[in-house]
């Protein structure tokens, strides 16, 4: 049988910490005596009173160092332990935007840090408008699509097209909570955020309550609701999980009509291209900042 020889290895270096303090191989050697290693006797003929060659050399404490001369190299600064850690403010619930005084000019949504929720049926253009709006802002802005986050689940993805059940609902709730967590952290660090989701006015499970709970009362919802013929045409251009049957698109579009009379701002972008819809979105958000919707 082979036996390990030599002193034990030092404790592993932990991220963010310097070398282990107080550890020395001699202190961990096996044996009946756990003291310091003995110093060998002086060699024959070595002057008495002189330091032994094996004894540790006493280094005098450093005193003030003279400034380097014109031909001398400057002293090398000590190495600072850098881990790349940048402290970030934690994300909290997004507060309601402050209402400007009556005498103040209308707020400029293009330079304000905002949390926006773009609502609409499949084929309404939510993702395209959200991406364009985020790309053309004058302040840092992130875009989070709930469908994208939901599809992070690869193996075991619960596709709602196969039927809404406890698995698809659980994955939807998890994706929405993940989106809310991300949005709060973006906002806490000065980055606006626009989210998009097909939120229904008559289904609490996929309703606004969850978004308010996970993001905060300062979230500004806006509904995109083009005509049925438009969403059917756009849905026909989709593929994969994003492509729905015409019957499903019509059913979703009909339920989205419940947003009329809800008090939320609604944009009919049937005859608008993406830049025009984004410009109108800024106008709607300016009014929402001045008078936040009650939802």
PDB file of C-alpha atoms in Angstrom:
ATOM      1  CA  UNK A   1       0.000   0.000   0.000  1.00  0.00           C
ATOM      2  CA  UNK A   2       1.263   3.463  -0.848  1.00  0.00           C
ATOM      3  CA  UNK A   3       1.109   6.253   1.693  1.00  0.00           C
ATOM      4  CA  UNK A   4       0.985   9.957   1.057  1.00  0.00           C
ATOM      5  CA  UNK A   5       4.185  11.719   1.996  1.00  0.00           C
ATOM      6  CA  UNK A   6       5.058  15.344   2.658  1.00  0.00           C
ATOM      7  CA  UNK A   7       3.087  18.113   4.355  1.00  0.00           C
ATOM      8  CA  UNK A   8      -0.613  18.522   3.624  1.00  0.00           C
ATOM      9  CA  UNK A   9      -1.752  20.959   0.935  1.00  0.00           C
ATOM     10  CA  UNK A  10      -2.850  24.427   2.074  1.00  0.00           C
ATOM     11  CA  UNK A  11      -6.573  25.131   2.323  1.00  0.00           C
ATOM     12  CA  UNK A  12      -8.126  26.064  -1.050  1.00  0.00           C
ATOM     13  CA  UNK A  13      -8.095  29.732  -1.905  1.00  0.00           C
ATOM     14  CA  UNK A  14     -11.561  31.171  -1.570  1.00  0.00           C
ATOM     15  CA  UNK A  15     -12.773  33.772  -4.109  1.00  0.00           C
ATOM     16  CA  UNK A  16     -12.626  37.269  -2.720  1.00  0.00           C
ATOM     17  CA  UNK A  17     -10.222  36.309   0.092  1.00  0.00           C
ATOM     18  CA  UNK A  18      -6.484  36.454   0.446  1.00  0.00           C
ATOM     19  CA  UNK A  19      -4.295  33.475   1.295  1.00  0.00           C
ATOM     20  CA  UNK A  20      -5.279  31.438   4.327  1.00  0.00           C
ATOM     21  CA  UNK A  21      -4.029  33.129   7.466  1.00  0.00           C
ATOM     22  CA  UNK A  22      -2.015  31.264  10.057  1.00  0.00           C
ATOM     23  CA  UNK A  23      -1.481  28.118   7.996  1.00  0.00           C
ATOM     24  CA  UNK A  24       2.011  26.623   7.804  1.00  0.00           C
ATOM     25  CA  UNK A  25       3.147  23.164   6.718  1.00  0.00           C
ATOM     26  CA  UNK A  26       5.113  22.645   9.971  1.00  0.00           C
ATOM     27  CA  UNK A  27       2.032  23.220  12.088  1.00  0.00           C
ATOM     28  CA  UNK A  28       0.222  20.388  10.302  1.00  0.00           C
ATOM     29  CA  UNK A  29       2.929  17.748  10.124  1.00  0.00           C
ATOM     30  CA  UNK A  30       1.913  14.504  11.856  1.00  0.00           C
ATOM     31  CA  UNK A  31       3.835  13.527  14.968  1.00  0.00           C
ATOM     32  CA  UNK A  32       3.733  13.652  18.736  1.00  0.00           C
ATOM     33  CA  UNK A  33       5.000  17.225  18.870  1.00  0.00           C
ATOM     34  CA  UNK A  34       3.183  19.931  16.998  1.00  0.00           C
ATOM     35  CA  UNK A  35       5.614  22.763  17.743  1.00  0.00           C
ATOM     36  CA  UNK A  36       7.932  24.664  15.431  1.00  0.00           C
ATOM     37  CA  UNK A  37      10.546  22.707  13.524  1.00  0.00           C
ATOM     38  CA  UNK A  38      13.826  22.499  15.568  1.00  0.00           C
ATOM     39  CA  UNK A  39      16.786  24.559  14.452  1.00  0.00           C
ATOM     40  CA  UNK A  40      19.858  22.398  13.764  1.00  0.00           C
ATOM     41  CA  UNK A  41      22.945  22.955  15.989  1.00  0.00           C
ATOM     42  CA  UNK A  42      25.668  25.287  14.761  1.00  0.00           C
ATOM     43  CA  UNK A  43      28.162  23.832  12.346  1.00  0.00           C
ATOM     44  CA  UNK A  44      31.625  23.067  13.790  1.00  0.00           C
ATOM     45  CA  UNK A  45      33.822  26.119  13.802  1.00  0.00           C
ATOM     46  CA  UNK A  46      30.904  28.525  13.456  1.00  0.00           C
ATOM     47  CA  UNK A  47      31.410  31.645  15.692  1.00  0.00           C
ATOM     48  CA  UNK A  48      29.356  31.588  18.850  1.00  0.00           C
ATOM     49  CA  UNK A  49      26.701  34.280  19.027  1.00  0.00           C
ATOM     50  CA  UNK A  50      26.485  34.686  15.273  1.00  0.00           C
ATOM     51  CA  UNK A  51      23.142  33.896  13.617  1.00  0.00           C
ATOM     52  CA  UNK A  52      22.851  30.368  12.385  1.00  0.00           C
ATOM     53  CA  UNK A  53      22.604  30.015   8.607  1.00  0.00           C
ATOM     54  CA  UNK A  54      19.381  27.977   8.993  1.00  0.00           C
ATOM     55  CA  UNK A  55      17.773  30.445  11.407  1.00  0.00           C
ATOM     56  CA  UNK A  56      15.298  32.955   9.964  1.00  0.00           C
ATOM     57  CA  UNK A  57      16.986  36.206   9.089  1.00  0.00           C
ATOM     58  CA  UNK A  58      15.728  39.220  10.992  1.00  0.00           C
ATOM     59  CA  UNK A  59      14.580  41.832   8.502  1.00  0.00           C
ATOM     60  CA  UNK A  60      14.591  45.382   9.896  1.00  0.00           C
ATOM     61  CA  UNK A  61      11.334  47.289   9.736  1.00  0.00           C
ATOM     62  CA  UNK A  62      11.146  49.470   6.631  1.00  0.00           C
ATOM     63  CA  UNK A  63      11.785  53.107   7.267  1.00  0.00           C
ATOM     64  CA  UNK A  64      11.114  56.128   5.087  1.00  0.00           C
ATOM     65  CA  UNK A  65      12.502  55.554   1.627  1.00  0.00           C
ATOM     66  CA  UNK A  66      14.294  58.324  -0.237  1.00  0.00           C
ATOM     67  CA  UNK A  67      12.811  59.537  -3.466  1.00  0.00           C
ATOM     68  CA  UNK A  68      14.235  57.763  -6.522  1.00  0.00           C
ATOM     69  CA  UNK A  69      16.993  59.558  -8.314  1.00  0.00           C
ATOM     70  CA  UNK A  70      16.955  60.465 -11.985  1.00  0.00           C
ATOM     71  CA  UNK A  71      18.462  57.099 -12.960  1.00  0.00           C
ATOM     72  CA  UNK A  72      16.596  54.969 -10.459  1.00  0.00           C
ATOM     73  CA  UNK A  73      13.383  53.076 -11.151  1.00  0.00           C
ATOM     74  CA  UNK A  74      10.339  54.093  -9.171  1.00  0.00           C
ATOM     75  CA  UNK A  75       9.221  51.555  -6.539  1.00  0.00           C
ATOM     76  CA  UNK A  76       6.641  49.053  -7.731  1.00  0.00           C
ATOM     77  CA  UNK A  77       3.271  49.634  -6.028  1.00  0.00           C
ATOM     78  CA  UNK A  78       1.837  46.710  -4.079  1.00  0.00           C
ATOM     79  CA  UNK A  79      -0.471  44.363  -5.950  1.00  0.00           C
ATOM     80  CA  UNK A  80      -4.128  44.992  -5.118  1.00  0.00           C
ATOM     81  CA  UNK A  81      -6.393  41.955  -4.994  1.00  0.00           C
ATOM     82  CA  UNK A  82      -9.058  42.661  -7.618  1.00  0.00           C
ATOM     83  CA  UNK A  83     -11.950  40.272  -8.156  1.00  0.00           C
ATOM     84  CA  UNK A  84     -13.945  42.240 -10.677  1.00  0.00           C
ATOM     85  CA  UNK A  85     -16.837  42.612  -8.233  1.00  0.00           C
ATOM     86  CA  UNK A  86     -18.853  45.766  -8.883  1.00  0.00           C
ATOM     87  CA  UNK A  87     -21.427  46.547  -6.181  1.00  0.00           C
ATOM     88  CA  UNK A  88     -24.892  47.076  -7.661  1.00  0.00           C
ATOM     89  CA  UNK A  89     -27.955  48.543  -5.957  1.00  0.00           C
ATOM     90  CA  UNK A  90     -30.535  45.833  -5.240  1.00  0.00           C
ATOM     91  CA  UNK A  91     -33.809  46.035  -7.114  1.00  0.00           C
ATOM     92  CA  UNK A  92     -36.929  46.965  -5.200  1.00  0.00           C
ATOM     93  CA  UNK A  93     -40.547  47.519  -6.264  1.00  0.00           C
ATOM     94  CA  UNK A  94     -40.818  50.196  -8.939  1.00  0.00           C
ATOM     95  CA  UNK A  95     -42.523  53.249  -7.468  1.00  0.00           C
ATOM     96  CA  UNK A  96     -45.224  55.290  -9.144  1.00  0.00           C
ATOM     97  CA  UNK A  97     -43.676  58.085 -11.250  1.00  0.00           C
ATOM     98  CA  UNK A  98     -43.722  61.449  -9.547  1.00  0.00           C
ATOM     99  CA  UNK A  99     -46.459  63.691 -10.918  1.00  0.00           C
ATOM    100  CA  UNK A 100     -45.055  67.006 -12.200  1.00  0.00           C
ATOM    101  CA  UNK A 101     -46.622  70.241 -10.908  1.00  0.00           C
ATOM    102  CA  UNK A 102     -49.379  71.788 -12.959  1.00  0.00           C
ATOM    103  CA  UNK A 103     -47.106  74.601 -14.102  1.00  0.00           C
ATOM    104  CA  UNK A 104     -44.344  72.269 -15.313  1.00  0.00           C
ATOM    105  CA  UNK A 105     -43.946  71.177 -18.906  1.00  0.00           C
ATOM    106  CA  UNK A 106     -45.090  67.742 -19.965  1.00  0.00           C
ATOM    107  CA  UNK A 107     -42.493  65.136 -18.972  1.00  0.00           C
ATOM    108  CA  UNK A 108     -40.266  63.814 -21.719  1.00  0.00           C
ATOM    109  CA  UNK A 109     -40.570  59.999 -21.702  1.00  0.00           C
ATOM    110  CA  UNK A 110     -37.508  59.680 -23.948  1.00  0.00           C
ATOM    111  CA  UNK A 111     -35.203  60.852 -21.148  1.00  0.00           C
ATOM    112  CA  UNK A 112     -37.054  59.390 -18.152  1.00  0.00           C
ATOM    113  CA  UNK A 113     -36.255  56.053 -16.543  1.00  0.00           C
ATOM    114  CA  UNK A 114     -39.440  54.027 -17.000  1.00  0.00           C
ATOM    115  CA  UNK A 115     -40.894  50.559 -16.577  1.00  0.00           C
ATOM    116  CA  UNK A 116     -43.374  49.850 -19.383  1.00  0.00           C
ATOM    117  CA  UNK A 117     -45.586  46.812 -19.984  1.00  0.00           C
ATOM    118  CA  UNK A 118     -46.738  46.421 -23.593  1.00  0.00           C
ATOM    119  CA  UNK A 119     -49.905  44.321 -23.768  1.00  0.00           C
ATOM    120  CA  UNK A 120     -51.565  42.833 -26.809  1.00  0.00           C
ATOM    121  CA  UNK A 121     -52.719  39.706 -28.611  1.00  0.00           C
ATOM    122  CA  UNK A 122     -50.459  37.500 -30.692  1.00  0.00           C
ATOM    123  CA  UNK A 123     -49.612  39.402 -33.875  1.00  0.00           C
ATOM    124  CA  UNK A 124     -50.161  42.854 -32.378  1.00  0.00           C
ATOM    125  CA  UNK A 125     -46.500  43.772 -32.935  1.00  0.00           C
ATOM    126  CA  UNK A 126     -45.574  43.989 -29.248  1.00  0.00           C
ATOM    127  CA  UNK A 127     -42.071  42.582 -29.569  1.00  0.00           C
ATOM    128  CA  UNK A 128     -41.213  44.550 -32.722  1.00  0.00           C
ATOM    129  CA  UNK A 129     -42.429  47.845 -31.245  1.00  0.00           C
ATOM    130  CA  UNK A 130     -40.758  47.167 -27.888  1.00  0.00           C
ATOM    131  CA  UNK A 131     -37.408  46.433 -29.537  1.00  0.00           C
ATOM    132  CA  UNK A 132     -37.595  49.538 -31.735  1.00  0.00           C
ATOM    133  CA  UNK A 133     -38.649  51.732 -28.809  1.00  0.00           C
ATOM    134  CA  UNK A 134     -35.779  50.411 -26.665  1.00  0.00           C
ATOM    135  CA  UNK A 135     -33.249  50.783 -29.495  1.00  0.00           C
ATOM    136  CA  UNK A 136     -34.070  54.460 -30.103  1.00  0.00           C
ATOM    137  CA  UNK A 137     -34.202  55.749 -26.547  1.00  0.00           C
ATOM    138  CA  UNK A 138     -31.788  58.476 -25.393  1.00  0.00           C
ATOM    139  CA  UNK A 139     -31.291  56.684 -22.066  1.00  0.00           C
ATOM    140  CA  UNK A 140     -30.221  53.065 -21.432  1.00  0.00           C
ATOM    141  CA  UNK A 141     -33.197  50.777 -21.988  1.00  0.00           C
ATOM    142  CA  UNK A 142     -33.670  46.997 -21.811  1.00  0.00           C
ATOM    143  CA  UNK A 143     -36.315  44.894 -23.525  1.00  0.00           C
ATOM    144  CA  UNK A 144     -37.685  41.732 -21.894  1.00  0.00           C
ATOM    145  CA  UNK A 145     -40.125  39.504 -23.750  1.00  0.00           C
ATOM    146  CA  UNK A 146     -42.037  37.071 -21.567  1.00  0.00           C
ATOM    147  CA  UNK A 147     -42.248  34.583 -24.438  1.00  0.00           C
ATOM    148  CA  UNK A 148     -38.456  34.618 -24.765  1.00  0.00           C
ATOM    149  CA  UNK A 149     -37.987  34.000 -21.042  1.00  0.00           C
ATOM    150  CA  UNK A 150     -40.645  31.293 -21.013  1.00  0.00           C
ATOM    151  CA  UNK A 151     -38.805  29.480 -23.803  1.00  0.00           C
ATOM    152  CA  UNK A 152     -35.608  29.362 -21.757  1.00  0.00           C
ATOM    153  CA  UNK A 153     -37.050  26.037 -20.646  1.00  0.00           C
ATOM    154  CA  UNK A 154     -35.912  23.616 -23.329  1.00  0.00           C
ATOM    155  CA  UNK A 155     -36.465  20.058 -22.154  1.00  0.00           C
ATOM    156  CA  UNK A 156     -39.917  19.839 -20.600  1.00  0.00           C
ATOM    157  CA  UNK A 157     -41.225  23.094 -22.085  1.00  0.00           C
ATOM    158  CA  UNK A 158     -44.961  23.294 -21.426  1.00  0.00           C
ATOM    159  CA  UNK A 159     -46.326  24.710 -24.664  1.00  0.00           C
ATOM    160  CA  UNK A 160     -49.665  26.457 -24.015  1.00  0.00           C
ATOM    161  CA  UNK A 161     -50.729  25.537 -27.578  1.00  0.00           C
ATOM    162  CA  UNK A 162     -51.092  21.941 -26.445  1.00  0.00           C
ATOM    163  CA  UNK A 163     -53.485  23.030 -23.711  1.00  0.00           C
ATOM    164  CA  UNK A 164     -53.347  25.298 -20.685  1.00  0.00           C
ATOM    165  CA  UNK A 165     -52.679  23.135 -17.636  1.00  0.00           C
ATOM    166  CA  UNK A 166     -50.895  23.285 -14.300  1.00  0.00           C
ATOM    167  CA  UNK A 167     -47.492  22.843 -15.981  1.00  0.00           C
ATOM    168  CA  UNK A 168     -47.918  25.662 -18.506  1.00  0.00           C
ATOM    169  CA  UNK A 169     -49.373  27.897 -15.803  1.00  0.00           C
ATOM    170  CA  UNK A 170     -46.459  27.169 -13.459  1.00  0.00           C
ATOM    171  CA  UNK A 171     -43.905  27.931 -16.173  1.00  0.00           C
ATOM    172  CA  UNK A 172     -45.756  31.107 -17.100  1.00  0.00           C
ATOM    173  CA  UNK A 173     -45.777  32.282 -13.487  1.00  0.00           C
ATOM    174  CA  UNK A 174     -42.078  31.462 -13.152  1.00  0.00           C
ATOM    175  CA  UNK A 175     -41.235  33.379 -16.332  1.00  0.00           C
ATOM    176  CA  UNK A 176     -43.266  36.387 -15.203  1.00  0.00           C
ATOM    177  CA  UNK A 177     -41.534  36.408 -11.818  1.00  0.00           C
ATOM    178  CA  UNK A 178     -38.147  36.184 -13.566  1.00  0.00           C
ATOM    179  CA  UNK A 179     -39.076  39.112 -15.821  1.00  0.00           C
ATOM    180  CA  UNK A 180     -40.162  41.162 -12.818  1.00  0.00           C
ATOM    181  CA  UNK A 181     -36.937  40.418 -10.959  1.00  0.00           C
ATOM    182  CA  UNK A 182     -34.898  41.484 -13.994  1.00  0.00           C
ATOM    183  CA  UNK A 183     -36.933  44.648 -14.520  1.00  0.00           C
ATOM    184  CA  UNK A 184     -36.529  45.756 -10.894  1.00  0.00           C
ATOM    185  CA  UNK A 185     -32.783  45.285 -11.085  1.00  0.00           C
ATOM    186  CA  UNK A 186     -32.508  47.192 -14.364  1.00  0.00           C
ATOM    187  CA  UNK A 187     -34.545  50.064 -12.929  1.00  0.00           C
ATOM    188  CA  UNK A 188     -32.544  50.117  -9.692  1.00  0.00           C
ATOM    189  CA  UNK A 189     -29.401  50.653 -11.761  1.00  0.00           C
ATOM    190  CA  UNK A 190     -30.772  53.436 -13.953  1.00  0.00           C
ATOM    191  CA  UNK A 191     -31.815  51.334 -16.971  1.00  0.00           C
ATOM    192  CA  UNK A 192     -35.363  51.656 -18.283  1.00  0.00           C
ATOM    193  CA  UNK A 193     -37.226  48.484 -19.122  1.00  0.00           C
ATOM    194  CA  UNK A 194     -40.022  47.575 -21.508  1.00  0.00           C
ATOM    195  CA  UNK A 195     -41.717  44.198 -21.127  1.00  0.00           C
ATOM    196  CA  UNK A 196     -44.245  42.592 -23.461  1.00  0.00           C
ATOM    197  CA  UNK A 197     -46.858  39.964 -22.705  1.00  0.00           C
ATOM    198  CA  UNK A 198     -50.307  38.877 -23.826  1.00  0.00           C
ATOM    199  CA  UNK A 199     -52.124  39.911 -20.653  1.00  0.00           C
ATOM    200  CA  UNK A 200     -55.834  39.130 -20.544  1.00  0.00           C
ATOM    201  CA  UNK A 201     -58.347  41.441 -18.865  1.00  0.00           C
ATOM    202  CA  UNK A 202     -60.567  38.560 -17.733  1.00  0.00           C
ATOM    203  CA  UNK A 203     -58.023  35.980 -16.480  1.00  0.00           C
ATOM    204  CA  UNK A 204     -56.396  36.712 -13.115  1.00  0.00           C
ATOM    205  CA  UNK A 205     -53.739  34.032 -13.671  1.00  0.00           C
ATOM    206  CA  UNK A 206     -52.354  35.923 -16.670  1.00  0.00           C
ATOM    207  CA  UNK A 207     -53.622  39.310 -15.550  1.00  0.00           C
ATOM    208  CA  UNK A 208     -52.097  42.583 -14.436  1.00  0.00           C
ATOM    209  CA  UNK A 209     -52.063  41.709 -10.748  1.00  0.00           C
ATOM    210  CA  UNK A 210     -49.039  39.446 -11.100  1.00  0.00           C
ATOM    211  CA  UNK A 211     -47.100  42.103 -13.010  1.00  0.00           C
ATOM    212  CA  UNK A 212     -47.838  44.736 -10.373  1.00  0.00           C
ATOM    213  CA  UNK A 213     -46.758  42.315  -7.657  1.00  0.00           C
ATOM    214  CA  UNK A 214     -43.476  41.374  -9.348  1.00  0.00           C
ATOM    215  CA  UNK A 215     -42.469  44.772 -10.779  1.00  0.00           C
ATOM    216  CA  UNK A 216     -44.227  47.393  -8.672  1.00  0.00           C
ATOM    217  CA  UNK A 217     -47.028  49.956  -8.858  1.00  0.00           C
ATOM    218  CA  UNK A 218     -44.886  52.224 -11.063  1.00  0.00           C
ATOM    219  CA  UNK A 219     -45.217  49.878 -14.035  1.00  0.00           C
ATOM    220  CA  UNK A 220     -46.958  51.694 -16.924  1.00  0.00           C
ATOM    221  CA  UNK A 221     -49.198  49.344 -18.961  1.00  0.00           C
ATOM    222  CA  UNK A 222     -50.098  50.186 -22.564  1.00  0.00           C
ATOM    223  CA  UNK A 223     -52.289  48.045 -24.847  1.00  0.00           C
ATOM    224  CA  UNK A 224     -51.539  47.463 -28.547  1.00  0.00           C
ATOM    225  CA  UNK A 225     -54.746  46.342 -30.229  1.00  0.00           C
ATOM    226  CA  UNK A 226     -54.856  46.372 -34.046  1.00  0.00           C
ATOM    227  CA  UNK A 227     -57.736  44.910 -36.038  1.00  0.00           C
ATOM    228  CA  UNK A 228     -58.330  41.172 -36.313  1.00  0.00           C
ATOM    229  CA  UNK A 229     -57.319  41.059 -39.978  1.00  0.00           C
ATOM    230  CA  UNK A 230     -53.945  42.574 -39.094  1.00  0.00           C
ATOM    231  CA  UNK A 231     -53.112  40.079 -36.338  1.00  0.00           C
ATOM    232  CA  UNK A 232     -54.213  37.181 -38.549  1.00  0.00           C
ATOM    233  CA  UNK A 233     -51.903  38.377 -41.304  1.00  0.00           C
ATOM    234  CA  UNK A 234     -48.943  38.798 -38.937  1.00  0.00           C
ATOM    235  CA  UNK A 235     -49.572  35.451 -37.256  1.00  0.00           C
ATOM    236  CA  UNK A 236     -49.449  33.726 -40.658  1.00  0.00           C
ATOM    237  CA  UNK A 237     -45.837  34.907 -41.027  1.00  0.00           C
ATOM    238  CA  UNK A 238     -44.757  33.189 -37.794  1.00  0.00           C
ATOM    239  CA  UNK A 239     -43.335  29.717 -37.299  1.00  0.00           C
ATOM    240  CA  UNK A 240     -42.675  27.254 -34.494  1.00  0.00           C
ATOM    241  CA  UNK A 241     -44.192  27.824 -31.049  1.00  0.00           C
ATOM    242  CA  UNK A 242     -45.142  31.396 -31.955  1.00  0.00           C
ATOM    243  CA  UNK A 243     -47.500  30.341 -34.765  1.00  0.00           C
ATOM    244  CA  UNK A 244     -51.126  29.918 -33.616  1.00  0.00           C
ATOM    245  CA  UNK A 245     -54.201  28.680 -35.416  1.00  0.00           C
ATOM    246  CA  UNK A 246     -56.532  31.295 -36.868  1.00  0.00           C
ATOM    247  CA  UNK A 247     -59.230  30.197 -34.434  1.00  0.00           C
ATOM    248  CA  UNK A 248     -56.925  30.727 -31.455  1.00  0.00           C
ATOM    249  CA  UNK A 249     -55.832  34.145 -32.737  1.00  0.00           C
ATOM    250  CA  UNK A 250     -59.451  35.223 -33.184  1.00  0.00           C
ATOM    251  CA  UNK A 251     -60.370  33.989 -29.711  1.00  0.00           C
ATOM    252  CA  UNK A 252     -57.462  35.843 -28.072  1.00  0.00           C
ATOM    253  CA  UNK A 253     -58.189  39.014 -30.024  1.00  0.00           C
ATOM    254  CA  UNK A 254     -61.832  38.946 -28.966  1.00  0.00           C
ATOM    255  CA  UNK A 255     -60.906  38.637 -25.300  1.00  0.00           C
ATOM    256  CA  UNK A 256     -58.409  41.508 -25.609  1.00  0.00           C
ATOM    257  CA  UNK A 257     -61.310  43.771 -26.536  1.00  0.00           C
ATOM    258  CA  UNK A 258     -62.125  43.741 -22.822  1.00  0.00           C
ATOM    259  CA  UNK A 259     -59.379  46.326 -22.319  1.00  0.00           C
ATOM    260  CA  UNK A 260     -61.677  48.962 -23.810  1.00  0.00           C
ATOM    261  CA  UNK A 261     -63.260  50.756 -20.891  1.00  0.00           C
ATOM    262  CA  UNK A 262     -60.564  49.525 -18.472  1.00  0.00           C
ATOM    263  CA  UNK A 263     -58.879  52.912 -18.199  1.00  0.00           C
ATOM    264  CA  UNK A 264     -55.626  51.671 -19.723  1.00  0.00           C
ATOM    265  CA  UNK A 265     -54.274  53.537 -22.749  1.00  0.00           C
ATOM    266  CA  UNK A 266     -54.926  51.669 -26.004  1.00  0.00           C
ATOM    267  CA  UNK A 267     -53.102  52.146 -29.309  1.00  0.00           C
ATOM    268  CA  UNK A 268     -54.734  50.868 -32.493  1.00  0.00           C
ATOM    269  CA  UNK A 269     -51.692  50.353 -34.701  1.00  0.00           C
ATOM    270  CA  UNK A 270     -53.594  48.807 -37.602  1.00  0.00           C
ATOM    271  CA  UNK A 271     -52.432  51.540 -39.994  1.00  0.00           C
ATOM    272  CA  UNK A 272     -49.181  52.464 -38.247  1.00  0.00           C
ATOM    273  CA  UNK A 273     -45.700  51.196 -38.954  1.00  0.00           C
ATOM    274  CA  UNK A 274     -43.260  50.414 -36.145  1.00  0.00           C
ATOM    275  CA  UNK A 275     -41.595  53.888 -35.900  1.00  0.00           C
ATOM    276  CA  UNK A 276     -44.994  55.628 -35.901  1.00  0.00           C
ATOM    277  CA  UNK A 277     -46.277  53.264 -33.210  1.00  0.00           C
ATOM    278  CA  UNK A 278     -43.172  53.907 -31.088  1.00  0.00           C
ATOM    279  CA  UNK A 279     -43.667  57.675 -31.431  1.00  0.00           C
ATOM    280  CA  UNK A 280     -47.299  57.347 -30.378  1.00  0.00           C
ATOM    281  CA  UNK A 281     -46.174  55.163 -27.463  1.00  0.00           C
ATOM    282  CA  UNK A 282     -44.015  58.042 -26.211  1.00  0.00           C
ATOM    283  CA  UNK A 283     -47.011  60.364 -26.333  1.00  0.00           C
ATOM    284  CA  UNK A 284     -49.127  57.888 -24.383  1.00  0.00           C
ATOM    285  CA  UNK A 285     -46.360  57.405 -21.793  1.00  0.00           C
ATOM    286  CA  UNK A 286     -46.005  61.161 -21.343  1.00  0.00           C
ATOM    287  CA  UNK A 287     -49.687  61.331 -20.384  1.00  0.00           C
ATOM    288  CA  UNK A 288     -49.326  58.262 -18.149  1.00  0.00           C
ATOM    289  CA  UNK A 289     -46.445  59.877 -16.248  1.00  0.00           C
ATOM    290  CA  UNK A 290     -48.459  63.049 -15.738  1.00  0.00           C
ATOM    291  CA  UNK A 291     -51.530  61.056 -14.682  1.00  0.00           C
ATOM    292  CA  UNK A 292     -50.683  57.416 -13.847  1.00  0.00           C
ATOM    293  CA  UNK A 293     -53.469  54.988 -14.757  1.00  0.00           C
ATOM    294  CA  UNK A 294     -55.430  53.456 -11.918  1.00  0.00           C
ATOM    295  CA  UNK A 295     -55.027  49.701 -12.335  1.00  0.00           C
TER     296      UNK A 295
END
